[in-house]
mmCIF file of C-alpha atoms in Angstrom:
data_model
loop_
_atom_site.group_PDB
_atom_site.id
_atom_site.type_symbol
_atom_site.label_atom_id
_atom_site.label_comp_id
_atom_site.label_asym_id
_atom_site.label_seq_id
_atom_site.Cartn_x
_atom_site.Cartn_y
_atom_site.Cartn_z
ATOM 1 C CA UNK A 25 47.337 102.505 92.625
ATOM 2 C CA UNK A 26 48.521 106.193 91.800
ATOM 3 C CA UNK A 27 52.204 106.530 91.521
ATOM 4 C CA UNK A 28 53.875 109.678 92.542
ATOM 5 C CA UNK A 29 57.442 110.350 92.699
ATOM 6 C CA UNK A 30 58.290 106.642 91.627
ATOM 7 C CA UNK A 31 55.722 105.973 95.173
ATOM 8 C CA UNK A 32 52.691 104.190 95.430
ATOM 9 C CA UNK A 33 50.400 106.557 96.833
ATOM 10 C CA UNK A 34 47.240 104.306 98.305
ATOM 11 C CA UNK A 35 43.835 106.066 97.896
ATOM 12 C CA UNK A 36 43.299 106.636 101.981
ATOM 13 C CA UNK A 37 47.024 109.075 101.800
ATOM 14 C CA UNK A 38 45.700 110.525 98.436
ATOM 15 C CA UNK A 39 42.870 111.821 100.639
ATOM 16 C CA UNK A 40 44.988 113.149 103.275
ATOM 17 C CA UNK A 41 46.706 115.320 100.677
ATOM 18 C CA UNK A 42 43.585 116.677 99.690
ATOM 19 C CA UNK A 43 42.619 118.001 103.114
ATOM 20 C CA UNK A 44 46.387 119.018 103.498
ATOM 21 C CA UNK A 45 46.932 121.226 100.444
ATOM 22 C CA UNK A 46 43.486 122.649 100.634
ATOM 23 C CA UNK A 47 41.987 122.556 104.113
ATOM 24 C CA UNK A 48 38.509 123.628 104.781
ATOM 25 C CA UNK A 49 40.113 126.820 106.514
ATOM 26 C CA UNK A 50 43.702 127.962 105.652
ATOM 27 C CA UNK A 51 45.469 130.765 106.406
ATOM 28 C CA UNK A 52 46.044 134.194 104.822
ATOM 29 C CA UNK A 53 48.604 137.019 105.710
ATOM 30 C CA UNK A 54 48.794 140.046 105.563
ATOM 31 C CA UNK A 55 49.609 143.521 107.658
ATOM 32 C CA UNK A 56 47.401 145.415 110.371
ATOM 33 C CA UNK A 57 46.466 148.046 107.718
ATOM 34 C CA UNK A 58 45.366 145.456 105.151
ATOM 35 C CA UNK A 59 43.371 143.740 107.548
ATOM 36 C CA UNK A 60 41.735 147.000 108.600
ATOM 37 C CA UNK A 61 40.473 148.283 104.970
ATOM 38 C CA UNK A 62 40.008 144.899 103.844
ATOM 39 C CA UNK A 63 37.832 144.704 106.915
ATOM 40 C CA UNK A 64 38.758 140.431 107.621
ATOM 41 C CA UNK A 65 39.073 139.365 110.778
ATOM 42 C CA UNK A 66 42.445 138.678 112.452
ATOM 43 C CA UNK A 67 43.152 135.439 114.861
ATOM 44 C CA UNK A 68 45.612 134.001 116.839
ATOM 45 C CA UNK A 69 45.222 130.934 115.701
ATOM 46 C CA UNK A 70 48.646 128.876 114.885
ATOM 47 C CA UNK A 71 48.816 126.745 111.786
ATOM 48 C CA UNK A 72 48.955 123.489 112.423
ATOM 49 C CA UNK A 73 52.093 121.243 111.323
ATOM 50 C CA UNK A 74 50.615 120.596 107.732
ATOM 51 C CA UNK A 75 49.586 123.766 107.271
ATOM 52 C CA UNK A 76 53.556 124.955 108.102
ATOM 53 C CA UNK A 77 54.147 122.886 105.153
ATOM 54 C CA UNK A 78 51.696 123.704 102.398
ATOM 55 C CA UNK A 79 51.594 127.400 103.010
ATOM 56 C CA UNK A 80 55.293 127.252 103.776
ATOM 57 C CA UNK A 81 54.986 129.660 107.077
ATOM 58 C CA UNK A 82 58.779 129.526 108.327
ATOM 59 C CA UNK A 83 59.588 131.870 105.472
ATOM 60 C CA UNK A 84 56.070 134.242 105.472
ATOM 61 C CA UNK A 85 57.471 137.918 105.628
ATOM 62 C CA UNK A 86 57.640 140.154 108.458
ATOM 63 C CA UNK A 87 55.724 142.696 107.903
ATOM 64 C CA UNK A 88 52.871 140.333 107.579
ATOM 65 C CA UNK A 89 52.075 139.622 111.353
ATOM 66 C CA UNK A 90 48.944 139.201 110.979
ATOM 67 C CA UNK A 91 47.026 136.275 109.875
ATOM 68 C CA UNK A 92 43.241 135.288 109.137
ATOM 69 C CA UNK A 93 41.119 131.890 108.320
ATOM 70 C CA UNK A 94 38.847 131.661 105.706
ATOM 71 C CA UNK A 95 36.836 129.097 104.459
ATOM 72 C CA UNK A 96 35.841 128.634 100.770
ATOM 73 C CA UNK A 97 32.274 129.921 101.460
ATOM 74 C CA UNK A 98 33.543 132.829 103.154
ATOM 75 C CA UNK A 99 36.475 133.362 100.809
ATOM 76 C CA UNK A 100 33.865 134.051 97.667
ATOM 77 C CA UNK A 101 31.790 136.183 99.677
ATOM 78 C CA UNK A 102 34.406 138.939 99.928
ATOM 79 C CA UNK A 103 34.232 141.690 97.623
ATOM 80 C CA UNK A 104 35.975 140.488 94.170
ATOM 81 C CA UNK A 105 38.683 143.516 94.332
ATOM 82 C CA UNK A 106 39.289 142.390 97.951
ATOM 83 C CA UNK A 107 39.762 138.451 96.754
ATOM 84 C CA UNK A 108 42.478 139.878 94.353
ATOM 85 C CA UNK A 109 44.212 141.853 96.486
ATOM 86 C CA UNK A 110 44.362 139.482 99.311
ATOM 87 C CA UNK A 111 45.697 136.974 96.594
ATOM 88 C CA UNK A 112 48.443 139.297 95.232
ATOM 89 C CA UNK A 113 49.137 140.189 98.786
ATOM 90 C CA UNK A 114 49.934 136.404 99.274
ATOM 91 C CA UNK A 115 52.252 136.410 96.840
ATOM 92 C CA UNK A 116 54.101 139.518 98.111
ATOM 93 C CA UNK A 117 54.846 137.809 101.364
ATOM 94 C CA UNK A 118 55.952 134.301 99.891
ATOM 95 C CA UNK A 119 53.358 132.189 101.343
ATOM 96 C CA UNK A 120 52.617 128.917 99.643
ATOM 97 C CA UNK A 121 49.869 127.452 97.436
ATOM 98 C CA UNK A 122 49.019 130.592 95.504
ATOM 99 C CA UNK A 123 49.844 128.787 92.137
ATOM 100 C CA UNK A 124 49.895 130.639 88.939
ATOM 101 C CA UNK A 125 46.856 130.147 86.382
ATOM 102 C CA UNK A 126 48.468 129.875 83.956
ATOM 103 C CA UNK A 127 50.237 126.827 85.109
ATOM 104 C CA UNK A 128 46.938 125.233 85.951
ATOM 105 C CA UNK A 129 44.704 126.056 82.741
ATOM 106 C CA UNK A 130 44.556 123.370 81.059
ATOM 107 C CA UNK A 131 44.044 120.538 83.618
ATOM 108 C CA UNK A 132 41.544 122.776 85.563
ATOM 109 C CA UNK A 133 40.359 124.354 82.505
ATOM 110 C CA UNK A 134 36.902 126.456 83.637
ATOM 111 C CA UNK A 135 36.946 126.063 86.748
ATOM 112 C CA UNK A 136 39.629 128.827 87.735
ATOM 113 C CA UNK A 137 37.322 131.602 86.151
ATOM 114 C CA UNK A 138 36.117 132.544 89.169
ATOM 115 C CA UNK A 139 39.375 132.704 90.822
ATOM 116 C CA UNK A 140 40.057 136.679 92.387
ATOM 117 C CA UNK A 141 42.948 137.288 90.481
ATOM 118 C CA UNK A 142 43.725 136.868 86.449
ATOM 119 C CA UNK A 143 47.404 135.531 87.291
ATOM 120 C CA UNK A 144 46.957 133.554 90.504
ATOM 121 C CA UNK A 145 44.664 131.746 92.875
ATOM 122 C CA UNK A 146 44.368 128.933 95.731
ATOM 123 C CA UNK A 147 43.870 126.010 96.169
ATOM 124 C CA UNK A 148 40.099 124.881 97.472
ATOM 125 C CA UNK A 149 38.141 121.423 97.268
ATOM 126 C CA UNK A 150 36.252 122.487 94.830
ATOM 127 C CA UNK A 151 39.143 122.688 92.238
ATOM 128 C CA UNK A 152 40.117 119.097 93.996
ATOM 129 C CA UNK A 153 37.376 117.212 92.496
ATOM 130 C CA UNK A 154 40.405 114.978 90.110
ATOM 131 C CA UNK A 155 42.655 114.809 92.910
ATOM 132 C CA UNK A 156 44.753 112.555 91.129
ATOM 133 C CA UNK A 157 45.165 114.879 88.077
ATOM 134 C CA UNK A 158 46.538 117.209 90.298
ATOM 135 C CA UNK A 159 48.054 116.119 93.589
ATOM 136 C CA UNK A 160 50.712 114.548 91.731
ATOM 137 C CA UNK A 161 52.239 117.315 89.844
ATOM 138 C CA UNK A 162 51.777 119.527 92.652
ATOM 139 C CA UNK A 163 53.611 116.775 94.760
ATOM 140 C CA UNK A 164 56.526 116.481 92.717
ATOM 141 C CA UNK A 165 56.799 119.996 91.772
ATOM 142 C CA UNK A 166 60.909 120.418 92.443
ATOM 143 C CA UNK A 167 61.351 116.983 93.589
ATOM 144 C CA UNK A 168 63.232 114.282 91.818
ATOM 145 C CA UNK A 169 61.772 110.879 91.468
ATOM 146 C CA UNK A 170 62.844 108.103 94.100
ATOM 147 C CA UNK A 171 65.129 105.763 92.337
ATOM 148 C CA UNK A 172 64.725 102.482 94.662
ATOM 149 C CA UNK A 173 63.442 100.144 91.641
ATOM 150 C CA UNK A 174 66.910 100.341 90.499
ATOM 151 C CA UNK A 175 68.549 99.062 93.499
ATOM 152 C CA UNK A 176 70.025 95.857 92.608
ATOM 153 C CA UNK A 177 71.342 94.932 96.548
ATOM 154 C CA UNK A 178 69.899 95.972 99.620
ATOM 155 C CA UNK A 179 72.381 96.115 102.675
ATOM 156 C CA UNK A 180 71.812 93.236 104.630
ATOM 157 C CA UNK A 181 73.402 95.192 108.064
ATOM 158 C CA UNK A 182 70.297 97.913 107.837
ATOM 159 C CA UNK A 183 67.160 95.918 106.764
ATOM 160 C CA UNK A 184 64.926 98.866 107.511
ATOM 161 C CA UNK A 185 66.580 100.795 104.501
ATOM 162 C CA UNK A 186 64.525 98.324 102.126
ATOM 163 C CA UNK A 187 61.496 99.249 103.741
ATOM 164 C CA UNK A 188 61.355 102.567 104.317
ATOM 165 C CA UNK A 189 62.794 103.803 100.666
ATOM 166 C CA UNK A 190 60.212 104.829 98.365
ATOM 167 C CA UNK A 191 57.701 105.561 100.807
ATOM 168 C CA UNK A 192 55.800 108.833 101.903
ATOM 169 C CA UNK A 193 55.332 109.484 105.840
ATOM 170 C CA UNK A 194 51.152 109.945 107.443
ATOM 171 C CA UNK A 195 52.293 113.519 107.505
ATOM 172 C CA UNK A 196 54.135 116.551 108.370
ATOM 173 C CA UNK A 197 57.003 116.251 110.947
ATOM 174 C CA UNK A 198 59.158 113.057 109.837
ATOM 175 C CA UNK A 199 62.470 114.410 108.900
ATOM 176 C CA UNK A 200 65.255 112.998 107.432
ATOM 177 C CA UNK A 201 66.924 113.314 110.845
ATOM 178 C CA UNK A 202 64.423 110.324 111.789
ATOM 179 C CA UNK A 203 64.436 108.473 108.342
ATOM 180 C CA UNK A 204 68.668 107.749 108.890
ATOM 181 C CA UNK A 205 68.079 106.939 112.505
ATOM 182 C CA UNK A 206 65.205 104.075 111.593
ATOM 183 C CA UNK A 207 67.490 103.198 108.641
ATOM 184 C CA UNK A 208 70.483 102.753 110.882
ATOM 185 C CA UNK A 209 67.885 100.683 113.771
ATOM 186 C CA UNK A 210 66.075 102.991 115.775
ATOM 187 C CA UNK A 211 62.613 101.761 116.187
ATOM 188 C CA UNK A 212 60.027 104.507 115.786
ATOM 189 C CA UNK A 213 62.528 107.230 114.411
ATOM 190 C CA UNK A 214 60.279 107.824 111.211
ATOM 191 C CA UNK A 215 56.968 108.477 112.784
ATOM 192 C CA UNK A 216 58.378 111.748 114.419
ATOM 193 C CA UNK A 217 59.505 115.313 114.302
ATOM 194 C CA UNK A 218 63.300 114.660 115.051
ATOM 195 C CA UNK A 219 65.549 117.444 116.253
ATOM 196 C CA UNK A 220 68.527 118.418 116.359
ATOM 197 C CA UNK A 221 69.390 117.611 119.978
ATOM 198 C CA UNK A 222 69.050 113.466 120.058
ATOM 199 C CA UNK A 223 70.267 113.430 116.514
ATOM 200 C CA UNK A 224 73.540 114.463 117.583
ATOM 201 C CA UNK A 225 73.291 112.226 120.772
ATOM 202 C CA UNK A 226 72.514 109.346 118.471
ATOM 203 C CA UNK A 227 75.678 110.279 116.085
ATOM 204 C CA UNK A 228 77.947 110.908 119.403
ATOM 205 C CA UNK A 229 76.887 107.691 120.336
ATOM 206 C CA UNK A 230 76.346 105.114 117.214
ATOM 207 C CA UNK A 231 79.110 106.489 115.036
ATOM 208 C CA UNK A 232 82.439 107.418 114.422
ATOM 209 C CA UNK A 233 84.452 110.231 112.000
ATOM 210 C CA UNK A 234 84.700 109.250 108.597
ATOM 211 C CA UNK A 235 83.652 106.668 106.307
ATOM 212 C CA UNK A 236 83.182 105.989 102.298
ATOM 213 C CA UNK A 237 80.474 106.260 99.816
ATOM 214 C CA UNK A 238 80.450 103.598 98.168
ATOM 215 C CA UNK A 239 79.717 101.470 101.186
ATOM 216 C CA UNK A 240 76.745 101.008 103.436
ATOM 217 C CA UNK A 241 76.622 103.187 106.881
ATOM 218 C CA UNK A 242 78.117 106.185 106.009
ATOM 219 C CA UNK A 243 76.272 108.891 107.401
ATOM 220 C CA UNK A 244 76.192 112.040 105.646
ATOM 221 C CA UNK A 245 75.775 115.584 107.698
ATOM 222 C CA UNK A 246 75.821 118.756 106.418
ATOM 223 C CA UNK A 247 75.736 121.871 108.915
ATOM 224 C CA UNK A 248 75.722 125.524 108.770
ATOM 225 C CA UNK A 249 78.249 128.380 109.459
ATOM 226 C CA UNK A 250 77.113 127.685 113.092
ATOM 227 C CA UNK A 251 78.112 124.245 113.370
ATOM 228 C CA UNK A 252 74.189 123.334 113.427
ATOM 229 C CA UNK A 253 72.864 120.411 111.881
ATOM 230 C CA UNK A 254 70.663 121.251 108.571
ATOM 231 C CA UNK A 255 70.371 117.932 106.738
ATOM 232 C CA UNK A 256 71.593 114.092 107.015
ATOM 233 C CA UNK A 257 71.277 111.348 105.015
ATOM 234 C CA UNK A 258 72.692 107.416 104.502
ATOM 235 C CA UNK A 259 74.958 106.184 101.666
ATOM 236 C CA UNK A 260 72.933 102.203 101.481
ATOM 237 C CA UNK A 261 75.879 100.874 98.800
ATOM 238 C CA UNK A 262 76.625 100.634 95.019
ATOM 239 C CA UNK A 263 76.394 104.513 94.871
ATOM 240 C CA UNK A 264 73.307 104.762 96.883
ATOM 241 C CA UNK A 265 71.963 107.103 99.502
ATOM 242 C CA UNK A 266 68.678 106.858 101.040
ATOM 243 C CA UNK A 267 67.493 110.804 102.750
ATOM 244 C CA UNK A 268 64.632 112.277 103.353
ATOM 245 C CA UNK A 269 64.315 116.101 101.670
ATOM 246 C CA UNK A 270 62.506 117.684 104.519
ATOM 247 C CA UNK A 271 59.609 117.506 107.110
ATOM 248 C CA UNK A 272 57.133 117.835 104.962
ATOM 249 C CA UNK A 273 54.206 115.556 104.103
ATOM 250 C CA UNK A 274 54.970 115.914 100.503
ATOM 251 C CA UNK A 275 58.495 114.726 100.971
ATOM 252 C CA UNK A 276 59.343 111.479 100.573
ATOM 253 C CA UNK A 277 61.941 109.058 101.774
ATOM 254 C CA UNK A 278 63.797 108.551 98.583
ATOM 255 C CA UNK A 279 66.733 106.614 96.948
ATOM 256 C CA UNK A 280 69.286 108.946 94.791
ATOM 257 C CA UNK A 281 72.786 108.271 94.069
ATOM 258 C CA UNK A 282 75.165 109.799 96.008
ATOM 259 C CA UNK A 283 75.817 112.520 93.456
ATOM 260 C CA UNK A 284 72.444 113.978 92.994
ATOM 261 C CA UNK A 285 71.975 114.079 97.075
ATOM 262 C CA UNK A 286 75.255 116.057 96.974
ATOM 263 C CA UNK A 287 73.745 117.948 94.469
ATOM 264 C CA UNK A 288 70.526 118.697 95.347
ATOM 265 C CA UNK A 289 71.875 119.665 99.019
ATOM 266 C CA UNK A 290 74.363 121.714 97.931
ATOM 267 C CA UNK A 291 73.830 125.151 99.804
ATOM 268 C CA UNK A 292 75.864 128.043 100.288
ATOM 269 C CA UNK A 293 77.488 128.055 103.880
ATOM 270 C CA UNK A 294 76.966 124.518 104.641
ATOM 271 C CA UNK A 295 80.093 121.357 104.835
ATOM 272 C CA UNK A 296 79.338 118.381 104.310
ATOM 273 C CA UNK A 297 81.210 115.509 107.233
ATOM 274 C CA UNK A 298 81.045 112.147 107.299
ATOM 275 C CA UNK A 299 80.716 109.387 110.106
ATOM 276 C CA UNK A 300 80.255 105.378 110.140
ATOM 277 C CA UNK A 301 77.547 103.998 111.647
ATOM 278 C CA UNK A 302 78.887 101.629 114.267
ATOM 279 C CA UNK A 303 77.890 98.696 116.378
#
């Protein structure tokens, strides 16, 4: 069983990361003028949830509203000065999974030499042939490890905590809005994309103002200038918090102490409140 993160990853999810980080079409960005010398054709076709995540599209720069699919085949038919550009261009605009070679030499060794650029490239299936040489250090690329081996006492009011720390969701969406509602006893929080709107329903309703953190059931929220919920997460005891980093499918639901979530979540604008989980 491959291990990532501290997290048994079973073969069947190691797959699904495959087809996640390098689909058999993924998107590529770029402006109306690029498009036009580079002669590629544009679509309206959305990226689908995973494909939010790996190419990180929330953050994809203005200026490049357009977007085009390519698959591998099609990909190494265009022009070699065209592959580099579009590459660089990728790059410019902040999309993800345009990794640096450099970074990658020596695991993928001779297979990035056909890559269109000398200082980056993407990620295809044919680069994916050890997938567990490389899923896991692209996984835990600026992610800590989950730290739920070293929990010595599980809290016996929120069983689900034991079961759902150290464990990756079957995708993009689950959030760690979800992971402290299913902690807390909300069947079926986990599996889904929870926002903002029956989160705070759910803390109106199954908590009150305050609490410690060195006990179980303290629910941590941070929000923004706006008063708008941005993260959450649940202190499980002895120093513990169980959260879930984000929505992606690379995120997992992990144990940290209460420190290193405060930490890690530290962001400029946001303040942090506290509420008991109740009843």
């Amino acid at each position: 069983m491959l291990t990532v993160l501290g997290i048994d990853v079973s073969p069947a999810l190691l797959e699904r990361w495959v087809d996640w980080l390098a689909p058999d079409e993924q998107p590529f960005f770029l402006t109306t003028k690029q498009a036009t010398a580079w002669k590629l054709p544009v679509s309206d076709r959305e990226p689908g949830r995973e494909d939010r995540d790996t190419y990180r599209v929330y953050r994809i720069d203005r200026k490049a509203a357009r977007t085009i699919w390519l698959s591998e085949p099609a990909y190494d038919d265009l022009p070699r000065p065209t592959r580099a550009a579009l590459v660089r261009a990728q790059v410019n605009y902040d999309r993800g999974a345009v990794p640096t070679v450099r970074a990658w030499s020596k695991i993928l060794g001779p297979q990035l030499r056909q890559q269109a650029d000398g200082h980056r490239f993407v990620w295809w299936k044919s680069l994916l042939q050890a997938p567990e040489q490389v899923l896991p250090a692209v996984v835990s690329e600026d992610l800590n490890p989950s730290r739920h081996t070293e929990v010595r006492s599980w809290p016996k009011q929120f069983p689900r905590v034991r079961e759902l720390a150290g464990t990756f969701a079957d995708g993009s969406g689950p959030n760690c809005f979800g992971t402290v509602m299913a902690a807390s006893g909300v069947e079926g929080a986990e599996t889904v994309w929870m926002v903002r709107e029956p989160f705070e329903e759910w803390l109106a309703n199954h908590t009150v103002p305050g609490g410690k953190d060195a006990v179980p059931g303290t629910v941590f929220v941070w929000r923004d200038a706006a008063r708008l919920v941005q993260h959450a997460a649940l202190t499980i005891g002895d120093g513990w918090m169980l959260h879930k980093p984000s929505q992606a499918w690379s995120s997992p639901r992990k144990v940290r102490t209460v420190a290193e979530v405060k930490r890690a979540t530290r962001t400029a604008g946001w303040r942090l409140e506290r509420h008991m989980v109740v009843g």
